[in-house]
PDB file of C-alpha atoms and ligand atoms in Angstrom:
ATOM      1  CA  UNK M   1      -7.264  -3.022 -56.176  1.00 98.00           C
ATOM      2  CA  UNK M   2     -10.270  -2.029 -58.878  1.00 98.00           C
ATOM      3  CA  UNK M   3     -13.766  -2.121 -57.980  1.00 98.00           C
ATOM      4  CA  UNK M   4     -16.397  -1.079 -59.701  1.00 98.00           C
ATOM      5  CA  UNK M   5     -20.041  -0.200 -59.924  1.00 98.00           C
ATOM      6  CA  UNK M   6     -21.921  -0.773 -63.159  1.00 98.00           C
ATOM      7  CA  UNK M   7     -25.631   0.511 -62.894  1.00 97.00           C
ATOM      8  CA  UNK M   8     -28.168   0.322 -66.201  1.00 97.00           C
ATOM      9  CA  UNK M   9     -29.802   3.661 -66.666  1.00 97.00           C
ATOM     10  CA  UNK M  10     -33.088   2.382 -67.076  1.00 95.00           C
ATOM     11  CA  UNK M  11     -34.574   4.038 -63.798  1.00 93.00           C
ATOM     12  CA  UNK M  12     -32.897   6.079 -60.650  1.00 93.00           C
ATOM     13  CA  UNK M  13     -30.814   4.608 -58.429  1.00 95.00           C
ATOM     14  CA  UNK M  14     -32.027   3.280 -55.200  1.00 93.00           C
ATOM     15  CA  UNK M  15     -30.556   3.016 -51.586  1.00 94.00           C
ATOM     16  CA  UNK M  16     -30.144  -1.191 -52.857  1.00 93.00           C
ATOM     17  CA  UNK M  17     -27.636   0.781 -54.995  1.00 95.00           C
ATOM     18  CA  UNK M  18     -25.939   3.550 -52.810  1.00 96.00           C
ATOM     19  CA  UNK M  19     -25.384   0.627 -50.750  1.00 97.00           C
ATOM     20  CA  UNK M  20     -23.686  -1.496 -53.510  1.00 97.00           C
ATOM     21  CA  UNK M  21     -21.544   2.060 -54.740  1.00 98.00           C
ATOM     22  CA  UNK M  22     -20.772   2.657 -51.322  1.00 98.00           C
ATOM     23  CA  UNK M  23     -19.602  -0.502 -50.210  1.00 98.00           C
ATOM     24  CA  UNK M  24     -17.048  -1.015 -53.500  1.00 98.00           C
ATOM     25  CA  UNK M  25     -16.251   2.543 -52.991  1.00 98.00           C
ATOM     26  CA  UNK M  26     -14.965   1.984 -49.342  1.00 98.00           C
ATOM     27  CA  UNK M  27     -13.429  -0.698 -50.267  1.00 98.00           C
ATOM     28  CA  UNK M  28     -11.012   0.774 -53.233  1.00 98.00           C
ATOM     29  CA  UNK M  29     -10.310   3.636 -51.061  1.00 98.00           C
ATOM     30  CA  UNK M  30      -9.473   1.634 -47.566  1.00 98.00           C
ATOM     31  CA  UNK M  31      -6.923  -0.459 -49.917  1.00 98.00           C
ATOM     32  CA  UNK M  32      -5.377   2.843 -51.589  1.00 98.00           C
ATOM     33  CA  UNK M  33      -7.344   0.992 -54.827  1.00 98.00           C
ATOM     34  CA  UNK M  34      -9.197   2.459 -57.530  1.00 98.00           C
ATOM     35  CA  UNK M  35     -13.141   2.755 -57.873  1.00 98.00           C
ATOM     36  CA  UNK M  36     -14.655   2.917 -61.558  1.00 98.00           C
ATOM     37  CA  UNK M  37     -17.764   3.457 -62.740  1.00 98.00           C
ATOM     38  CA  UNK M  38     -19.529   1.540 -65.963  1.00 98.00           C
ATOM     39  CA  UNK M  39     -22.777   2.286 -67.894  1.00 98.00           C
ATOM     40  CA  UNK M  40     -23.959  -0.759 -68.662  1.00 98.00           C
ATOM     41  CA  UNK M  41     -26.814   0.492 -71.562  1.00 97.00           C
ATOM     42  CA  UNK M  42     -27.059  -2.772 -74.032  1.00 97.00           C
ATOM     43  CA  UNK M  43     -30.971  -2.442 -73.685  1.00 95.00           C
ATOM     44  CA  UNK M  44     -30.979   0.454 -75.571  1.00 94.00           C
ATOM     45  CA  UNK M  45     -34.954   0.082 -75.591  1.00 95.00           C
ATOM     46  CA  UNK M  46     -34.988   0.729 -72.125  1.00 95.00           C
ATOM     47  CA  UNK M  47     -31.530   3.111 -71.826  1.00 97.00           C
ATOM     48  CA  UNK M  48     -31.924   6.592 -71.399  1.00 97.00           C
ATOM     49  CA  UNK M  49     -29.759   9.725 -71.162  1.00 97.00           C
ATOM     50  CA  UNK M  50     -31.416  11.632 -68.570  1.00 97.00           C
ATOM     51  CA  UNK M  51     -31.219   8.335 -66.170  1.00 96.00           C
ATOM     52  CA  UNK M  52     -27.404   8.168 -66.871  1.00 97.00           C
ATOM     53  CA  UNK M  53     -27.092  11.858 -65.926  1.00 98.00           C
ATOM     54  CA  UNK M  54     -29.101  11.283 -62.607  1.00 97.00           C
ATOM     55  CA  UNK M  55     -26.439   8.430 -61.964  1.00 98.00           C
ATOM     56  CA  UNK M  56     -23.469  10.747 -62.109  1.00 98.00           C
ATOM     57  CA  UNK M  57     -25.212  13.501 -60.279  1.00 98.00           C
ATOM     58  CA  UNK M  58     -26.630  11.074 -56.835  1.00 98.00           C
ATOM     59  CA  UNK M  59     -23.140   9.354 -57.054  1.00 98.00           C
ATOM     60  CA  UNK M  60     -20.909  12.598 -57.147  1.00 98.00           C
ATOM     61  CA  UNK M  61     -23.878  13.997 -54.379  1.00 98.00           C
ATOM     62  CA  UNK M  62     -22.696  10.868 -52.090  1.00 98.00           C
ATOM     63  CA  UNK M  63     -19.255  12.012 -52.689  1.00 98.00           C
ATOM     64  CA  UNK M  64     -17.833   9.124 -54.953  1.00 98.00           C
ATOM     65  CA  UNK M  65     -15.347  10.183 -57.449  1.00 98.00           C
ATOM     66  CA  UNK M  66     -14.024   7.856 -60.759  1.00 98.00           C
ATOM     67  CA  UNK M  67     -11.993   8.619 -63.594  1.00 98.00           C
ATOM     68  CA  UNK M  68     -13.200   9.533 -66.224  1.00 98.00           C
ATOM     69  CA  UNK M  69     -14.112   8.434 -69.594  1.00 97.00           C
ATOM     70  CA  UNK M  70     -16.607   6.215 -68.268  1.00 98.00           C
ATOM     71  CA  UNK M  71     -16.954   3.154 -70.139  1.00 98.00           C
ATOM     72  CA  UNK M  72     -20.318   2.643 -71.839  1.00 97.00           C
ATOM     73  CA  UNK M  73     -21.437  -0.792 -72.872  1.00 98.00           C
ATOM     74  CA  UNK M  74     -22.974   0.737 -75.840  1.00 97.00           C
ATOM     75  CA  UNK M  75     -19.263   1.310 -77.380  1.00 98.00           C
ATOM     76  CA  UNK M  76     -18.030  -2.048 -77.091  1.00 98.00           C
ATOM     77  CA  UNK M  77     -20.298  -3.942 -79.446  1.00 98.00           C
ATOM     78  CA  UNK M  78     -17.181  -4.894 -81.513  1.00 98.00           C
ATOM     79  CA  UNK M  79     -15.947  -6.171 -78.503  1.00 98.00           C
ATOM     80  CA  UNK M  80     -19.023  -8.246 -77.343  1.00 98.00           C
ATOM     81  CA  UNK M  81     -18.767  -9.857 -81.206  1.00 98.00           C
ATOM     82  CA  UNK M  82     -15.148 -10.934 -81.306  1.00 98.00           C
ATOM     83  CA  UNK M  83     -15.598 -12.891 -77.946  1.00 98.00           C
ATOM     84  CA  UNK M  84     -18.857 -14.584 -79.466  1.00 98.00           C
ATOM     85  CA  UNK M  85     -17.010 -15.377 -82.879  1.00 98.00           C
ATOM     86  CA  UNK M  86     -14.354 -16.845 -80.834  1.00 98.00           C
ATOM     87  CA  UNK M  87     -16.843 -18.415 -78.707  1.00 98.00           C
ATOM     88  CA  UNK M  88     -18.529 -19.492 -81.839  1.00 97.00           C
ATOM     89  CA  UNK M  89     -15.472 -21.358 -83.239  1.00 98.00           C
ATOM     90  CA  UNK M  90     -15.167 -23.232 -80.851  1.00 98.00           C
ATOM     91  CA  UNK M  91     -18.799 -24.724 -81.437  1.00 97.00           C
ATOM     92  CA  UNK M  92     -19.707 -23.342 -78.293  1.00 98.00           C
ATOM     93  CA  UNK M  93     -22.899 -21.205 -80.198  1.00 98.00           C
ATOM     94  CA  UNK M  94     -26.076 -22.497 -81.596  1.00 98.00           C
ATOM     95  CA  UNK M  95     -28.779 -19.951 -83.071  1.00 97.00           C
ATOM     96  CA  UNK M  96     -32.279 -20.256 -81.098  1.00 98.00           C
ATOM     97  CA  UNK M  97     -35.327 -18.983 -82.449  1.00 96.00           C
ATOM     98  CA  UNK M  98     -37.619 -19.630 -79.416  1.00 96.00           C
ATOM     99  CA  UNK M  99     -39.509 -17.015 -77.588  1.00 93.00           C
ATOM    100  CA  UNK M 100     -40.913 -17.217 -74.205  1.00 91.00           C
ATOM    101  CA  UNK M 101     -43.937 -18.898 -75.298  1.00 93.00           C
ATOM    102  CA  UNK M 102     -42.060 -21.898 -77.342  1.00 94.00           C
ATOM    103  CA  UNK M 103     -40.082 -22.582 -73.913  1.00 93.00           C
ATOM    104  CA  UNK M 104     -43.143 -22.831 -72.091  1.00 89.00           C
ATOM    105  CA  UNK M 105     -44.479 -24.970 -74.332  1.00 89.00           C
ATOM    106  CA  UNK M 106     -41.838 -27.219 -74.669  1.00 89.00           C
ATOM    107  CA  UNK M 107     -41.316 -27.238 -70.729  1.00 85.00           C
ATOM    108  CA  UNK M 108     -44.752 -28.021 -70.117  1.00 80.00           C
ATOM    109  CA  UNK M 109     -44.934 -30.653 -72.976  1.00 72.00           C
ATOM    110  CA  UNK M 110     -45.826 -33.547 -72.575  1.00 66.00           C
ATOM    111  CA  UNK M 111     -46.825 -33.462 -68.783  1.00 67.00           C
ATOM    112  CA  UNK M 112     -49.717 -30.992 -68.163  1.00 63.00           C
ATOM    113  CA  UNK M 113     -49.250 -28.357 -65.754  1.00 62.00           C
ATOM    114  CA  UNK M 114     -45.483 -29.148 -65.119  1.00 63.00           C
ATOM    115  CA  UNK M 115     -43.677 -25.906 -63.988  1.00 63.00           C
ATOM    116  CA  UNK M 116     -41.018 -24.579 -65.451  1.00 64.00           C
ATOM    117  CA  UNK M 117     -37.435 -25.443 -63.831  1.00 84.00           C
ATOM    118  CA  UNK M 118     -35.821 -21.410 -63.444  1.00 89.00           C
ATOM    119  CA  UNK M 119     -32.414 -21.258 -63.180  1.00 90.00           C
ATOM    120  CA  UNK M 120     -30.672 -17.876 -62.335  1.00 90.00           C
ATOM    121  CA  UNK M 121     -31.016 -16.890 -66.072  1.00 88.00           C
ATOM    122  CA  UNK M 122     -34.938 -17.571 -66.269  1.00 88.00           C
ATOM    123  CA  UNK M 123     -36.552 -20.805 -67.317  1.00 91.00           C
ATOM    124  CA  UNK M 124     -33.909 -22.968 -67.482  1.00 94.00           C
ATOM    125  CA  UNK M 125     -34.047 -24.048 -71.450  1.00 95.00           C
ATOM    126  CA  UNK M 126     -35.445 -27.049 -72.766  1.00 93.00           C
ATOM    127  CA  UNK M 127     -32.872 -27.760 -75.721  1.00 95.00           C
ATOM    128  CA  UNK M 128     -35.114 -27.463 -78.295  1.00 95.00           C
ATOM    129  CA  UNK M 129     -32.884 -25.696 -80.701  1.00 97.00           C
ATOM    130  CA  UNK M 130     -29.692 -27.692 -80.066  1.00 96.00           C
ATOM    131  CA  UNK M 131     -29.329 -29.802 -82.677  1.00 94.00           C
ATOM    132  CA  UNK M 132     -31.580 -27.524 -85.391  1.00 95.00           C
ATOM    133  CA  UNK M 133     -28.441 -25.920 -87.111  1.00 93.00           C
ATOM    134  CA  UNK M 134     -30.806 -22.668 -87.662  1.00 94.00           C
ATOM    135  CA  UNK M 135     -29.119 -20.212 -89.966  1.00 92.00           C
ATOM    136  CA  UNK M 136     -31.836 -17.200 -89.179  1.00 88.00           C
ATOM    137  CA  UNK M 137     -29.017 -14.175 -88.214  1.00 85.00           C
ATOM    138  CA  UNK M 138     -32.124 -12.901 -86.297  1.00 87.00           C
ATOM    139  CA  UNK M 139     -31.845 -15.585 -83.716  1.00 96.00           C
ATOM    140  CA  UNK M 140     -30.285 -15.405 -80.099  1.00 97.00           C
ATOM    141  CA  UNK M 141     -27.261 -17.226 -79.547  1.00 98.00           C
ATOM    142  CA  UNK M 142     -26.804 -19.956 -76.774  1.00 98.00           C
ATOM    143  CA  UNK M 143     -23.880 -21.172 -74.800  1.00 98.00           C
ATOM    144  CA  UNK M 144     -24.240 -25.127 -75.485  1.00 98.00           C
ATOM    145  CA  UNK M 145     -23.585 -25.780 -71.711  1.00 98.00           C
ATOM    146  CA  UNK M 146     -22.628 -29.640 -71.795  1.00 98.00           C
ATOM    147  CA  UNK M 147     -20.106 -28.384 -74.668  1.00 98.00           C
ATOM    148  CA  UNK M 148     -18.894 -26.024 -72.209  1.00 98.00           C
ATOM    149  CA  UNK M 149     -18.545 -27.974 -69.672  1.00 98.00           C
ATOM    150  CA  UNK M 150     -17.158 -30.396 -71.214  1.00 98.00           C
ATOM    151  CA  UNK M 151     -14.205 -28.499 -73.571  1.00 98.00           C
ATOM    152  CA  UNK M 152     -13.286 -27.307 -69.257  1.00 98.00           C
ATOM    153  CA  UNK M 153     -13.574 -30.867 -68.123  1.00 97.00           C
ATOM    154  CA  UNK M 154      -9.666 -30.277 -66.153  1.00 97.00           C
ATOM    155  CA  UNK M 155     -10.715 -26.988 -64.469  1.00 97.00           C
ATOM    156  CA  UNK M 156     -14.108 -28.469 -62.665  1.00 98.00           C
ATOM    157  CA  UNK M 157     -14.318 -27.416 -59.907  1.00 97.00           C
ATOM    158  CA  UNK M 158     -14.644 -24.056 -60.455  1.00 97.00           C
ATOM    159  CA  UNK M 159     -13.703 -21.994 -57.477  1.00 96.00           C
ATOM    160  CA  UNK M 160     -14.727 -18.299 -56.676  1.00 97.00           C
ATOM    161  CA  UNK M 161     -15.883 -16.219 -53.710  1.00 95.00           C
ATOM    162  CA  UNK M 162     -13.674 -13.621 -52.090  1.00 94.00           C
ATOM    163  CA  UNK M 163     -11.104 -16.191 -50.493  1.00 91.00           C
ATOM    164  CA  UNK M 164     -11.700 -19.233 -53.685  1.00 89.00           C
ATOM    165  CA  UNK M 165     -14.475 -20.384 -51.378  1.00 93.00           C
ATOM    166  CA  UNK M 166     -17.190 -21.189 -53.389  1.00 97.00           C
ATOM    167  CA  UNK M 167     -17.116 -23.985 -56.191  1.00 97.00           C
ATOM    168  CA  UNK M 168     -19.043 -24.522 -59.288  1.00 97.00           C
ATOM    169  CA  UNK M 169     -19.485 -28.187 -60.757  1.00 97.00           C
ATOM    170  CA  UNK M 170     -20.065 -28.953 -64.030  1.00 97.00           C
ATOM    171  CA  UNK M 171     -23.594 -30.995 -63.636  1.00 96.00           C
ATOM    172  CA  UNK M 172     -24.385 -27.875 -61.643  1.00 95.00           C
ATOM    173  CA  UNK M 173     -23.951 -25.914 -64.484  1.00 96.00           C
ATOM    174  CA  UNK M 174     -25.724 -28.543 -66.865  1.00 95.00           C
ATOM    175  CA  UNK M 175     -29.092 -28.511 -64.846  1.00 93.00           C
ATOM    176  CA  UNK M 176     -29.755 -25.653 -63.223  1.00 94.00           C
ATOM    177  CA  UNK M 177     -28.367 -23.030 -65.635  1.00 96.00           C
ATOM    178  CA  UNK M 178     -28.462 -24.966 -68.738  1.00 96.00           C
ATOM    179  CA  UNK M 179     -28.027 -23.096 -72.349  1.00 97.00           C
ATOM    180  CA  UNK M 180     -28.451 -19.482 -71.316  1.00 97.00           C
ATOM    181  CA  UNK M 181     -28.231 -16.111 -73.976  1.00 97.00           C
ATOM    182  CA  UNK M 182     -25.453 -15.042 -74.422  1.00 98.00           C
ATOM    183  CA  UNK M 183     -26.448 -12.897 -77.756  1.00 98.00           C
ATOM    184  CA  UNK M 184     -30.217 -11.522 -77.564  1.00 96.00           C
ATOM    185  CA  UNK M 185     -31.811 -11.368 -80.183  1.00 93.00           C
ATOM    186  CA  UNK M 186     -32.842  -7.625 -80.239  1.00 86.00           C
ATOM    187  CA  UNK M 187     -28.947  -6.984 -78.635  1.00 92.00           C
ATOM    188  CA  UNK M 188     -26.233  -9.011 -79.974  1.00 95.00           C
ATOM    189  CA  UNK M 189     -25.039  -9.696 -76.292  1.00 98.00           C
ATOM    190  CA  UNK M 190     -26.028 -10.190 -73.072  1.00 98.00           C
ATOM    191  CA  UNK M 191     -25.728  -9.044 -69.616  1.00 97.00           C
ATOM    192  CA  UNK M 192     -23.321 -11.723 -69.130  1.00 98.00           C
ATOM    193  CA  UNK M 193     -21.316 -11.998 -71.427  1.00 98.00           C
ATOM    194  CA  UNK M 194     -20.651  -7.886 -71.395  1.00 98.00           C
ATOM    195  CA  UNK M 195     -20.108  -8.204 -67.553  1.00 98.00           C
ATOM    196  CA  UNK M 196     -17.464 -10.737 -67.807  1.00 98.00           C
ATOM    197  CA  UNK M 197     -15.698  -8.580 -70.648  1.00 98.00           C
ATOM    198  CA  UNK M 198     -16.123  -5.290 -69.126  1.00 98.00           C
ATOM    199  CA  UNK M 199     -14.821  -6.309 -66.015  1.00 98.00           C
ATOM    200  CA  UNK M 200     -11.658  -7.990 -67.443  1.00 98.00           C
ATOM    201  CA  UNK M 201     -11.163  -5.148 -70.151  1.00 98.00           C
ATOM    202  CA  UNK M 202     -11.195  -2.507 -66.821  1.00 98.00           C
ATOM    203  CA  UNK M 203      -8.938  -4.406 -64.699  1.00 98.00           C
ATOM    204  CA  UNK M 204     -11.461  -5.233 -61.692  1.00 98.00           C
ATOM    205  CA  UNK M 205      -9.774  -7.183 -59.535  1.00 98.00           C
ATOM    206  CA  UNK M 206     -13.117  -7.192 -56.569  1.00 98.00           C
ATOM    207  CA  UNK M 207     -16.319  -7.438 -57.586  1.00 98.00           C
ATOM    208  CA  UNK M 208     -19.136  -6.211 -54.774  1.00 98.00           C
ATOM    209  CA  UNK M 209     -22.572  -6.770 -56.007  1.00 97.00           C
ATOM    210  CA  UNK M 210     -25.656  -8.200 -53.982  1.00 95.00           C
ATOM    211  CA  UNK M 211     -26.365 -11.510 -53.225  1.00 95.00           C
ATOM    212  CA  UNK M 212     -29.116 -11.596 -55.872  1.00 93.00           C
ATOM    213  CA  UNK M 213     -26.607 -11.965 -57.945  1.00 96.00           C
ATOM    214  CA  UNK M 214     -24.791 -15.202 -56.614  1.00 96.00           C
ATOM    215  CA  UNK M 215     -26.017 -17.347 -59.078  1.00 95.00           C
ATOM    216  CA  UNK M 216     -25.164 -15.379 -62.294  1.00 96.00           C
ATOM    217  CA  UNK M 217     -21.931 -15.139 -60.633  1.00 98.00           C
ATOM    218  CA  UNK M 218     -21.403 -18.951 -61.606  1.00 97.00           C
ATOM    219  CA  UNK M 219     -22.433 -18.038 -64.992  1.00 98.00           C
ATOM    220  CA  UNK M 220     -19.311 -15.513 -65.356  1.00 98.00           C
ATOM    221  CA  UNK M 221     -16.664 -17.447 -63.624  1.00 98.00           C
ATOM    222  CA  UNK M 222     -18.233 -19.894 -66.869  1.00 98.00           C
ATOM    223  CA  UNK M 223     -17.359 -17.623 -69.079  1.00 98.00           C
ATOM    224  CA  UNK M 224     -13.963 -16.412 -67.609  1.00 98.00           C
ATOM    225  CA  UNK M 225     -12.596 -19.946 -67.992  1.00 98.00           C
ATOM    226  CA  UNK M 226     -14.038 -20.124 -71.859  1.00 98.00           C
ATOM    227  CA  UNK M 227     -12.668 -16.883 -72.639  1.00 98.00           C
ATOM    228  CA  UNK M 228      -8.919 -17.002 -71.047  1.00 98.00           C
ATOM    229  CA  UNK M 229      -9.789 -14.422 -68.905  1.00 98.00           C
ATOM    230  CA  UNK M 230      -9.040 -13.722 -64.933  1.00 97.00           C
ATOM    231  CA  UNK M 231     -11.355 -14.627 -62.237  1.00 98.00           C
ATOM    232  CA  UNK M 232     -11.795 -11.671 -60.053  1.00 98.00           C
ATOM    233  CA  UNK M 233     -12.383 -12.096 -56.175  1.00 98.00           C
ATOM    234  CA  UNK M 234     -16.070 -11.899 -55.698  1.00 98.00           C
ATOM    235  CA  UNK M 235     -18.080  -9.864 -53.038  1.00 98.00           C
ATOM    236  CA  UNK M 236     -21.960 -10.709 -52.218  1.00 97.00           C
ATOM    237  CA  UNK M 237     -23.386  -8.172 -50.195  1.00 96.00           C
ATOM    238  CA  UNK M 238     -26.585  -8.309 -47.880  1.00 95.00           C
ATOM    239  CA  UNK M 239     -29.527  -6.548 -49.700  1.00 93.00           C
ATOM    240  CA  UNK M 240     -31.121  -3.170 -48.929  1.00 90.00           C
ATOM    241  CA  UNK M 241     -34.740  -3.945 -48.048  1.00 85.00           C
ATOM    242  CA  UNK M 242     -38.339  -1.834 -47.604  1.00 77.00           C
ATOM    243  CA  UNK M 243     -40.266  -2.579 -44.583  1.00 75.00           C
ATOM    244  CA  UNK M 244     -41.920  -5.717 -45.814  1.00 74.00           C
ATOM    245  CA  UNK M 245     -38.873  -7.146 -46.358  1.00 75.00           C
ATOM    246  CA  UNK M 246     -38.986  -7.089 -49.893  1.00 77.00           C
ATOM    247  CA  UNK M 247     -35.934  -6.719 -52.482  1.00 74.00           C
ATOM    248  CA  UNK M 248     -35.991  -3.051 -54.077  1.00 68.00           C
ATOM    249  CA  UNK M 249     -36.345  -2.696 -57.040  1.00 64.00           C
ATOM    250  CA  UNK M 250     -35.622  -0.123 -59.848  1.00 58.00           C
ATOM    251  CA  UNK M 251     -39.406   0.588 -59.928  1.00 61.00           C
ATOM    252  CA  UNK M 252     -39.181   1.533 -56.192  1.00 65.00           C
ATOM    253  CA  UNK M 253     -38.862   5.401 -57.119  1.00 69.00           C
ATOM    254  CA  UNK M 254     -40.346   6.364 -53.773  1.00 70.00           C
ATOM    255  CA  UNK M 255     -36.062   4.375 -52.454  1.00 85.00           C
ATOM    256  CA  UNK M 256     -34.668   6.823 -55.315  1.00 93.00           C
ATOM    257  CA  UNK M 257     -31.603   8.784 -53.862  1.00 95.00           C
ATOM    258  CA  UNK M 258     -33.491  11.497 -55.971  1.00 94.00           C
ATOM    259  CA  UNK M 259     -36.389  11.031 -53.722  1.00 93.00           C
ATOM    260  CA  UNK M 260     -34.373  11.674 -50.267  1.00 95.00           C
ATOM    261  CA  UNK M 261     -31.997  14.343 -51.935  1.00 96.00           C
ATOM    262  CA  UNK M 262     -35.481  16.646 -52.634  1.00 95.00           C
ATOM    263  CA  UNK M 263     -36.381  15.796 -49.140  1.00 95.00           C
ATOM    264  CA  UNK M 264     -33.083  17.119 -47.222  1.00 97.00           C
ATOM    265  CA  UNK M 265     -30.996  13.745 -46.537  1.00 97.00           C
ATOM    266  CA  UNK M 266     -27.401  14.197 -46.528  1.00 97.00           C
ATOM    267  CA  UNK M 267     -25.192  11.436 -48.070  1.00 98.00           C
ATOM    268  CA  UNK M 268     -24.360  11.202 -44.233  1.00 97.00           C
ATOM    269  CA  UNK M 269     -27.961  10.111 -43.495  1.00 96.00           C
ATOM    270  CA  UNK M 270     -27.678   7.534 -46.611  1.00 96.00           C
ATOM    271  CA  UNK M 271     -25.231   5.676 -45.286  1.00 96.00           C
ATOM    272  CA  UNK M 272     -26.706   5.783 -42.142  1.00 95.00           C
ATOM    273  CA  UNK M 273     -29.999   4.303 -43.839  1.00 93.00           C
ATOM    274  CA  UNK M 274     -28.501   0.915 -45.604  1.00 94.00           C
ATOM    275  CA  UNK M 275     -26.097   0.366 -42.415  1.00 94.00           C
ATOM    276  CA  UNK M 276     -22.655   2.057 -42.983  1.00 94.00           C
TER     277      UNK M 276
HETATM  278  N1  LIG Z 301     -25.956  -3.860 -64.209  1.00 93.80           N
HETATM  279  C1  LIG Z 301     -26.371  -4.782 -62.961  1.00 93.80           C
HETATM  280  C2  LIG Z 301     -27.095  -4.214 -62.476  1.00 93.80           C
HETATM  281  O1  LIG Z 301     -27.092  -2.655 -62.044  1.00 93.80           O
HETATM  282  C3  LIG Z 301     -24.699  -4.811 -62.818  1.00 93.80           C
HETATM  283  C4  LIG Z 301     -24.213  -5.733 -61.550  1.00 93.80           C
HETATM  284  C5  LIG Z 301     -22.892  -6.278 -61.389  1.00 93.80           C
HETATM  285  O2  LIG Z 301     -22.852  -6.842 -63.008  1.00 93.80           O
HETATM  286  O3  LIG Z 301     -22.857  -6.367 -60.529  1.00 93.80           O
HETATM  287  O4  LIG Z 301     -27.156  -5.044 -61.341  1.00 93.80           O
END
């Protein structure tokens, strides 16, 4: 068994991260397996060396250990590029020059006031650039979901879960997910593409992540089928919420592990706070 924790160094780790990391660590320990760490720093405009250093410090303080060197996504751009080349060679990608406003406008026309429909990756793309044949190198790359599902017609429904108990249909992907961006214009990759390739390279057998990523997991399973990669077991855990019931976010500095540490909490206190 191999589990992983894959934080982005864009802010302090908070209680929700501690919960996820501890669950993944404990699961590997219990099975005599390995726990790995990965730094998800494809968004170079937001990633900071200080946050990365704080991640190592907080996790070590919590009592976690992991093999080094730690995988960093910023070192793997060529791997992402090759995978995009493979998908492109299958005719599954197209260039998109739409910004958020263009998408909103396309969705709300012709009827004024129609609310955009949201999928796991934001607004479901209305397909404006699908047949535009843009050649602009600075464009984003989108996955043609209908074509992707067509190619995998024999594989549906796609199963996943910790015991293969969930399944994904083609129509769900086409209607509720749509043509997602696989390479952002400013990054050359995306969270979805990178996470799938990295989990495969790191031979992760068990992905432990929050319930908030359940819908995103469906995209990951689809990409695994398209790229001929194994699907790990997925364990989606409950979310840690504040007193008002709101899910903790990176900007909730009040819940930062570093803050609790500074206030004299022990690692055992943190475990107790998240119900472990
Ligand atoms: N970097 C992602 C996060 O911090 C990784 C989560 C995942 O893929 O499981 O939410």
